[in-house]
Structure formats: structure tokens, C-alpha cells
């Protein structure tokens, strides 16, 4: 996931990501620069990595492998948008069980649930904790990707709790 301060351009980490993984590019990092998005997507595809564009509202067309919908923007999307845009992958962010339920009803492929642990990106934000995260995973009805404070030494815990995958910024940066 891109981050204005720590990872505006994910190109340096692409060679280290597993094939078929995905990078989510948030609009604030690329602005309206379609050229930058195309360059990142070309580099990602060389490494077998998919690119999802974070979009608060359905775009006229989608020039990426998929779309990521911020939690507060789910109300602007519908299943008909997915049929029209034909994204290979649709994810949404969620910060509560209620938001996970909304994402499932919307028909997304997976949800990024955060923050699981305290995180540098959202200092002072209430973390779900591993027990609450595990409970939400069990009841989710769709794949849940752990985000927020996930580090190398916490990977086993989140997968045992039911995570289908992990997302992050600091997780993929050198210490």
C-alpha cells in the first residue's frame, strides 16, 4: 500500500513481493497522474504483481487490475459498478465488524481490516487486537487481510487468527 511519507512509489519493493500479490496505489500519492500510475503498473506487471487503484467513487474507466474502496466510500459503490468496470480484484478497507459486513454485502473479493496492532501510520488510533481480529475473521464470510502494525514477528499470529493475507507499508520496508 502506498504512503505519502514512507512509500509514495512502490517500485523499489516490487521485486521482493510474491507473484500474484497486489499493490494498492492511493490517489493522494499519484494525484491525477495517469502516467505515473501506468509506469508503476508496468513495473509491477514485470514482477507478476497486480495493481489496485484506491477510488472513493467509481471512475468512468479503470486502468488497473482492480480497485480498492476506502471504508467511508463504500456507500458510493454498487455491484453494477463492478460489472461495468470489470476489475479482476476488488478490496475494501474496514475498521470494524460492521464495515466488514458492509463490504461483504457490497460483493468485494476481500477486506483489509485495520489496525490489528498499534501502527506508525495511525499513531494513537485504537487497535483491534488479535482476539477481536480473530473473531471478526471467523464471522466475516470473505477473506480478511490484516493491516496495521503487522511486522515480521507478528505474521504467524495473524495467520493463526484467520487472516487470508497481510498488507502494510512498514512491513515491506527495510528496518
PDB file of C-alpha atoms in Angstrom:
ATOM      1  CA  UNK A   1       0.000   0.000   0.000  1.00  0.00           C
ATOM      2  CA  UNK A   2       1.436   3.365  -0.921  1.00  0.00           C
ATOM      3  CA  UNK A   3       2.008   6.042   1.700  1.00  0.00           C
ATOM      4  CA  UNK A   4       2.780   9.689   1.037  1.00  0.00           C
ATOM      5  CA  UNK A   5       5.580   9.798   3.624  1.00  0.00           C
ATOM      6  CA  UNK A   6       7.132   6.348   3.503  1.00  0.00           C
ATOM      7  CA  UNK A   7       6.300   4.726   0.162  1.00  0.00           C
ATOM      8  CA  UNK A   8       4.778   7.042  -2.440  1.00  0.00           C
ATOM      9  CA  UNK A   9       6.268   4.916  -5.249  1.00  0.00           C
ATOM     10  CA  UNK A  10       6.227   1.156  -4.560  1.00  0.00           C
ATOM     11  CA  UNK A  11       8.682   0.364  -7.383  1.00  0.00           C
ATOM     12  CA  UNK A  12      11.662  -0.413  -5.080  1.00  0.00           C
ATOM     13  CA  UNK A  13       9.781  -3.181  -3.252  1.00  0.00           C
ATOM     14  CA  UNK A  14       8.173  -4.833  -6.299  1.00  0.00           C
ATOM     15  CA  UNK A  15      10.993  -7.373  -6.863  1.00  0.00           C
ATOM     16  CA  UNK A  16      10.504  -8.649  -3.307  1.00  0.00           C
ATOM     17  CA  UNK A  17       6.747  -9.187  -3.406  1.00  0.00           C
ATOM     18  CA  UNK A  18       5.392 -12.660  -4.165  1.00  0.00           C
ATOM     19  CA  UNK A  19       3.813 -13.243  -7.578  1.00  0.00           C
ATOM     20  CA  UNK A  20       0.056 -12.582  -7.709  1.00  0.00           C
ATOM     21  CA  UNK A  21       0.261 -10.194  -4.766  1.00  0.00           C
ATOM     22  CA  UNK A  22      -1.095  -6.676  -5.187  1.00  0.00           C
ATOM     23  CA  UNK A  23      -0.048  -3.103  -4.543  1.00  0.00           C
ATOM     24  CA  UNK A  24      -2.737  -0.575  -3.672  1.00  0.00           C
ATOM     25  CA  UNK A  25      -1.995   2.887  -5.012  1.00  0.00           C
ATOM     26  CA  UNK A  26      -3.803   5.598  -3.132  1.00  0.00           C
ATOM     27  CA  UNK A  27      -4.788   8.605  -5.210  1.00  0.00           C
ATOM     28  CA  UNK A  28      -3.133  11.143  -2.921  1.00  0.00           C
ATOM     29  CA  UNK A  29       0.270   9.651  -3.799  1.00  0.00           C
ATOM     30  CA  UNK A  30      -0.197   9.920  -7.571  1.00  0.00           C
ATOM     31  CA  UNK A  31      -2.751  12.729  -7.747  1.00  0.00           C
ATOM     32  CA  UNK A  32      -4.281  12.725 -11.193  1.00  0.00           C
ATOM     33  CA  UNK A  33      -1.072  11.471 -12.792  1.00  0.00           C
ATOM     34  CA  UNK A  34      -2.214   8.677 -15.085  1.00  0.00           C
ATOM     35  CA  UNK A  35       1.351   8.489 -16.448  1.00  0.00           C
ATOM     36  CA  UNK A  36       2.765   7.694 -13.012  1.00  0.00           C
ATOM     37  CA  UNK A  37       0.071   5.067 -12.428  1.00  0.00           C
ATOM     38  CA  UNK A  38       0.836   3.463 -15.808  1.00  0.00           C
ATOM     39  CA  UNK A  39       4.580   3.412 -15.046  1.00  0.00           C
ATOM     40  CA  UNK A  40       4.015   1.769 -11.671  1.00  0.00           C
ATOM     41  CA  UNK A  41       1.645  -0.756 -13.244  1.00  0.00           C
ATOM     42  CA  UNK A  42       4.145  -1.653 -15.981  1.00  0.00           C
ATOM     43  CA  UNK A  43       6.896  -2.211 -13.387  1.00  0.00           C
ATOM     44  CA  UNK A  44       4.544  -4.233 -11.180  1.00  0.00           C
ATOM     45  CA  UNK A  45       3.481  -6.488 -14.045  1.00  0.00           C
ATOM     46  CA  UNK A  46       7.140  -7.254 -14.823  1.00  0.00           C
ATOM     47  CA  UNK A  47       7.270  -8.815 -11.347  1.00  0.00           C
ATOM     48  CA  UNK A  48       3.881 -10.546 -11.536  1.00  0.00           C
ATOM     49  CA  UNK A  49       2.323  -8.073  -9.087  1.00  0.00           C
ATOM     50  CA  UNK A  50      -1.194  -6.691  -9.572  1.00  0.00           C
ATOM     51  CA  UNK A  51      -2.081  -3.030  -9.107  1.00  0.00           C
ATOM     52  CA  UNK A  52      -5.249  -1.781  -7.451  1.00  0.00           C
ATOM     53  CA  UNK A  53      -6.201   1.881  -7.518  1.00  0.00           C
ATOM     54  CA  UNK A  54      -7.892   3.270  -4.431  1.00  0.00           C
ATOM     55  CA  UNK A  55     -11.044   5.060  -5.535  1.00  0.00           C
ATOM     56  CA  UNK A  56     -13.665   6.796  -3.426  1.00  0.00           C
ATOM     57  CA  UNK A  57     -16.132   6.900  -6.295  1.00  0.00           C
ATOM     58  CA  UNK A  58     -16.492   4.653  -9.332  1.00  0.00           C
ATOM     59  CA  UNK A  59     -14.310   6.012 -12.150  1.00  0.00           C
ATOM     60  CA  UNK A  60     -15.504   6.269 -15.765  1.00  0.00           C
ATOM     61  CA  UNK A  61     -12.949   3.615 -16.680  1.00  0.00           C
ATOM     62  CA  UNK A  62     -10.458   1.512 -14.769  1.00  0.00           C
ATOM     63  CA  UNK A  63      -6.872   1.315 -15.984  1.00  0.00           C
ATOM     64  CA  UNK A  64      -5.623  -1.042 -13.307  1.00  0.00           C
ATOM     65  CA  UNK A  65      -6.018  -4.675 -12.333  1.00  0.00           C
ATOM     66  CA  UNK A  66      -8.513  -3.812  -9.652  1.00  0.00           C
ATOM     67  CA  UNK A  67      -9.919  -1.293  -7.257  1.00  0.00           C
ATOM     68  CA  UNK A  68      -9.648  -0.668  -3.520  1.00  0.00           C
ATOM     69  CA  UNK A  69     -12.556   1.103  -1.849  1.00  0.00           C
ATOM     70  CA  UNK A  70     -11.960   3.117   1.338  1.00  0.00           C
ATOM     71  CA  UNK A  71     -14.448   2.290   4.113  1.00  0.00           C
ATOM     72  CA  UNK A  72     -16.204   5.665   4.040  1.00  0.00           C
ATOM     73  CA  UNK A  73     -16.634   5.399   0.250  1.00  0.00           C
ATOM     74  CA  UNK A  74     -18.459   2.052   0.118  1.00  0.00           C
ATOM     75  CA  UNK A  75     -21.810   3.870   0.039  1.00  0.00           C
ATOM     76  CA  UNK A  76     -20.865   5.332  -3.380  1.00  0.00           C
ATOM     77  CA  UNK A  77     -20.327   1.893  -4.966  1.00  0.00           C
ATOM     78  CA  UNK A  78     -22.674  -0.866  -6.142  1.00  0.00           C
ATOM     79  CA  UNK A  79     -22.392  -4.278  -7.750  1.00  0.00           C
ATOM     80  CA  UNK A  80     -23.328  -2.668 -11.084  1.00  0.00           C
ATOM     81  CA  UNK A  81     -20.111  -0.617 -10.907  1.00  0.00           C
ATOM     82  CA  UNK A  82     -18.121  -3.859 -10.679  1.00  0.00           C
ATOM     83  CA  UNK A  83     -19.950  -5.293 -13.710  1.00  0.00           C
ATOM     84  CA  UNK A  84     -19.284  -2.118 -15.694  1.00  0.00           C
ATOM     85  CA  UNK A  85     -15.606  -1.732 -14.765  1.00  0.00           C
ATOM     86  CA  UNK A  86     -14.776  -5.472 -14.700  1.00  0.00           C
ATOM     87  CA  UNK A  87     -11.953  -5.283 -12.180  1.00  0.00           C
ATOM     88  CA  UNK A  88     -10.037  -8.520 -11.620  1.00  0.00           C
ATOM     89  CA  UNK A  89      -9.971  -7.814  -7.889  1.00  0.00           C
ATOM     90  CA  UNK A  90     -11.997  -5.569  -5.572  1.00  0.00           C
ATOM     91  CA  UNK A  91     -10.960  -4.888  -1.990  1.00  0.00           C
ATOM     92  CA  UNK A  92     -12.302  -2.538   0.658  1.00  0.00           C
ATOM     93  CA  UNK A  93     -10.901  -1.180   3.885  1.00  0.00           C
ATOM     94  CA  UNK A  94     -12.707  -1.784   7.169  1.00  0.00           C
ATOM     95  CA  UNK A  95     -12.069  -0.731  10.751  1.00  0.00           C
ATOM     96  CA  UNK A  96     -14.932  -2.598  12.414  1.00  0.00           C
ATOM     97  CA  UNK A  97     -17.066  -5.710  12.089  1.00  0.00           C
ATOM     98  CA  UNK A  98     -19.919  -3.558  10.827  1.00  0.00           C
ATOM     99  CA  UNK A  99     -17.747  -2.284   7.962  1.00  0.00           C
ATOM    100  CA  UNK A 100     -16.674  -5.862   7.133  1.00  0.00           C
ATOM    101  CA  UNK A 101     -20.359  -6.792   6.851  1.00  0.00           C
ATOM    102  CA  UNK A 102     -20.981  -3.813   4.534  1.00  0.00           C
ATOM    103  CA  UNK A 103     -18.044  -4.874   2.346  1.00  0.00           C
ATOM    104  CA  UNK A 104     -19.345  -8.443   2.131  1.00  0.00           C
ATOM    105  CA  UNK A 105     -22.837  -7.225   1.160  1.00  0.00           C
ATOM    106  CA  UNK A 106     -21.308  -4.958  -1.484  1.00  0.00           C
ATOM    107  CA  UNK A 107     -19.627  -8.005  -3.026  1.00  0.00           C
ATOM    108  CA  UNK A 108     -15.932  -7.226  -2.672  1.00  0.00           C
ATOM    109  CA  UNK A 109     -13.394 -10.046  -3.034  1.00  0.00           C
ATOM    110  CA  UNK A 110     -11.536  -9.296   0.208  1.00  0.00           C
ATOM    111  CA  UNK A 111     -11.406  -6.764   3.008  1.00  0.00           C
ATOM    112  CA  UNK A 112      -8.376  -5.092   4.608  1.00  0.00           C
ATOM    113  CA  UNK A 113      -9.166  -4.952   8.324  1.00  0.00           C
ATOM    114  CA  UNK A 114      -7.185  -2.481  10.400  1.00  0.00           C
ATOM    115  CA  UNK A 115      -5.492  -1.593  12.554  1.00  0.00           C
ATOM    116  CA  UNK A 116      -4.835  -5.017  14.015  1.00  0.00           C
ATOM    117  CA  UNK A 117      -1.979  -3.670  16.168  1.00  0.00           C
ATOM    118  CA  UNK A 118      -0.797  -0.143  17.032  1.00  0.00           C
ATOM    119  CA  UNK A 119       0.788   1.357  13.939  1.00  0.00           C
ATOM    120  CA  UNK A 120       3.120   4.168  12.978  1.00  0.00           C
ATOM    121  CA  UNK A 121       0.800   5.225  10.141  1.00  0.00           C
ATOM    122  CA  UNK A 122      -2.095   5.962  12.504  1.00  0.00           C
ATOM    123  CA  UNK A 123      -0.418   6.784  15.779  1.00  0.00           C
ATOM    124  CA  UNK A 124      -2.902   6.958  18.639  1.00  0.00           C
ATOM    125  CA  UNK A 125      -5.635   5.059  16.772  1.00  0.00           C
ATOM    126  CA  UNK A 126      -7.400   2.299  18.715  1.00  0.00           C
ATOM    127  CA  UNK A 127      -6.094  -1.115  17.582  1.00  0.00           C
ATOM    128  CA  UNK A 128      -8.439  -4.101  17.286  1.00  0.00           C
ATOM    129  CA  UNK A 129      -6.039  -6.534  18.944  1.00  0.00           C
ATOM    130  CA  UNK A 130      -5.520 -10.131  17.891  1.00  0.00           C
ATOM    131  CA  UNK A 131      -8.543 -11.609  19.723  1.00  0.00           C
ATOM    132  CA  UNK A 132     -11.060  -9.175  18.242  1.00  0.00           C
ATOM    133  CA  UNK A 133      -9.402  -9.531  14.837  1.00  0.00           C
ATOM    134  CA  UNK A 134      -9.742 -13.346  15.066  1.00  0.00           C
ATOM    135  CA  UNK A 135     -13.438 -13.101  15.951  1.00  0.00           C
ATOM    136  CA  UNK A 136     -14.156 -10.816  13.016  1.00  0.00           C
ATOM    137  CA  UNK A 137     -12.236 -13.154  10.683  1.00  0.00           C
ATOM    138  CA  UNK A 138     -14.369 -16.111  11.808  1.00  0.00           C
ATOM    139  CA  UNK A 139     -17.624 -14.262  11.142  1.00  0.00           C
ATOM    140  CA  UNK A 140     -16.564 -12.285   8.056  1.00  0.00           C
ATOM    141  CA  UNK A 141     -17.775 -14.554   5.265  1.00  0.00           C
ATOM    142  CA  UNK A 142     -14.994 -13.310   2.972  1.00  0.00           C
ATOM    143  CA  UNK A 143     -11.172 -13.231   3.033  1.00  0.00           C
ATOM    144  CA  UNK A 144      -9.768 -10.803   5.600  1.00  0.00           C
ATOM    145  CA  UNK A 145      -6.350  -9.227   5.065  1.00  0.00           C
ATOM    146  CA  UNK A 146      -4.564  -7.998   8.189  1.00  0.00           C
ATOM    147  CA  UNK A 147      -3.311  -4.410   8.108  1.00  0.00           C
ATOM    148  CA  UNK A 148      -1.839  -2.147  10.728  1.00  0.00           C
ATOM    149  CA  UNK A 149       1.172  -2.838  12.892  1.00  0.00           C
ATOM    150  CA  UNK A 150       1.796  -6.211  11.264  1.00  0.00           C
ATOM    151  CA  UNK A 151       5.511  -6.956  11.498  1.00  0.00           C
ATOM    152  CA  UNK A 152       7.600  -9.996  10.673  1.00  0.00           C
ATOM    153  CA  UNK A 153       7.357 -11.362  14.199  1.00  0.00           C
ATOM    154  CA  UNK A 154       3.541 -10.980  14.178  1.00  0.00           C
ATOM    155  CA  UNK A 155       2.876 -12.792  10.897  1.00  0.00           C
ATOM    156  CA  UNK A 156       2.279 -16.196  12.447  1.00  0.00           C
ATOM    157  CA  UNK A 157      -0.209 -14.685  14.930  1.00  0.00           C
ATOM    158  CA  UNK A 158      -2.344 -13.002  12.269  1.00  0.00           C
ATOM    159  CA  UNK A 159      -2.460 -16.108  10.087  1.00  0.00           C
ATOM    160  CA  UNK A 160      -3.400 -18.288  13.061  1.00  0.00           C
ATOM    161  CA  UNK A 161      -6.137 -15.747  13.834  1.00  0.00           C
ATOM    162  CA  UNK A 162      -7.640 -16.296  10.392  1.00  0.00           C
ATOM    163  CA  UNK A 163      -6.023 -13.724   8.108  1.00  0.00           C
ATOM    164  CA  UNK A 164      -6.069 -14.667   4.431  1.00  0.00           C
ATOM    165  CA  UNK A 165      -3.129 -12.337   3.833  1.00  0.00           C
ATOM    166  CA  UNK A 166      -1.281  -9.301   5.090  1.00  0.00           C
ATOM    167  CA  UNK A 167      -0.957  -5.745   3.865  1.00  0.00           C
ATOM    168  CA  UNK A 168       1.224  -2.964   5.086  1.00  0.00           C
ATOM    169  CA  UNK A 169       3.743  -0.284   4.490  1.00  0.00           C
ATOM    170  CA  UNK A 170       6.383  -0.658   7.189  1.00  0.00           C
ATOM    171  CA  UNK A 171       6.190  -4.451   6.893  1.00  0.00           C
ATOM    172  CA  UNK A 172       7.774  -4.206   3.451  1.00  0.00           C
ATOM    173  CA  UNK A 173      10.359  -1.514   4.176  1.00  0.00           C
ATOM    174  CA  UNK A 174      13.894  -2.067   5.477  1.00  0.00           C
ATOM    175  CA  UNK A 175      14.137  -1.741   9.267  1.00  0.00           C
TER     176      UNK A 175
END
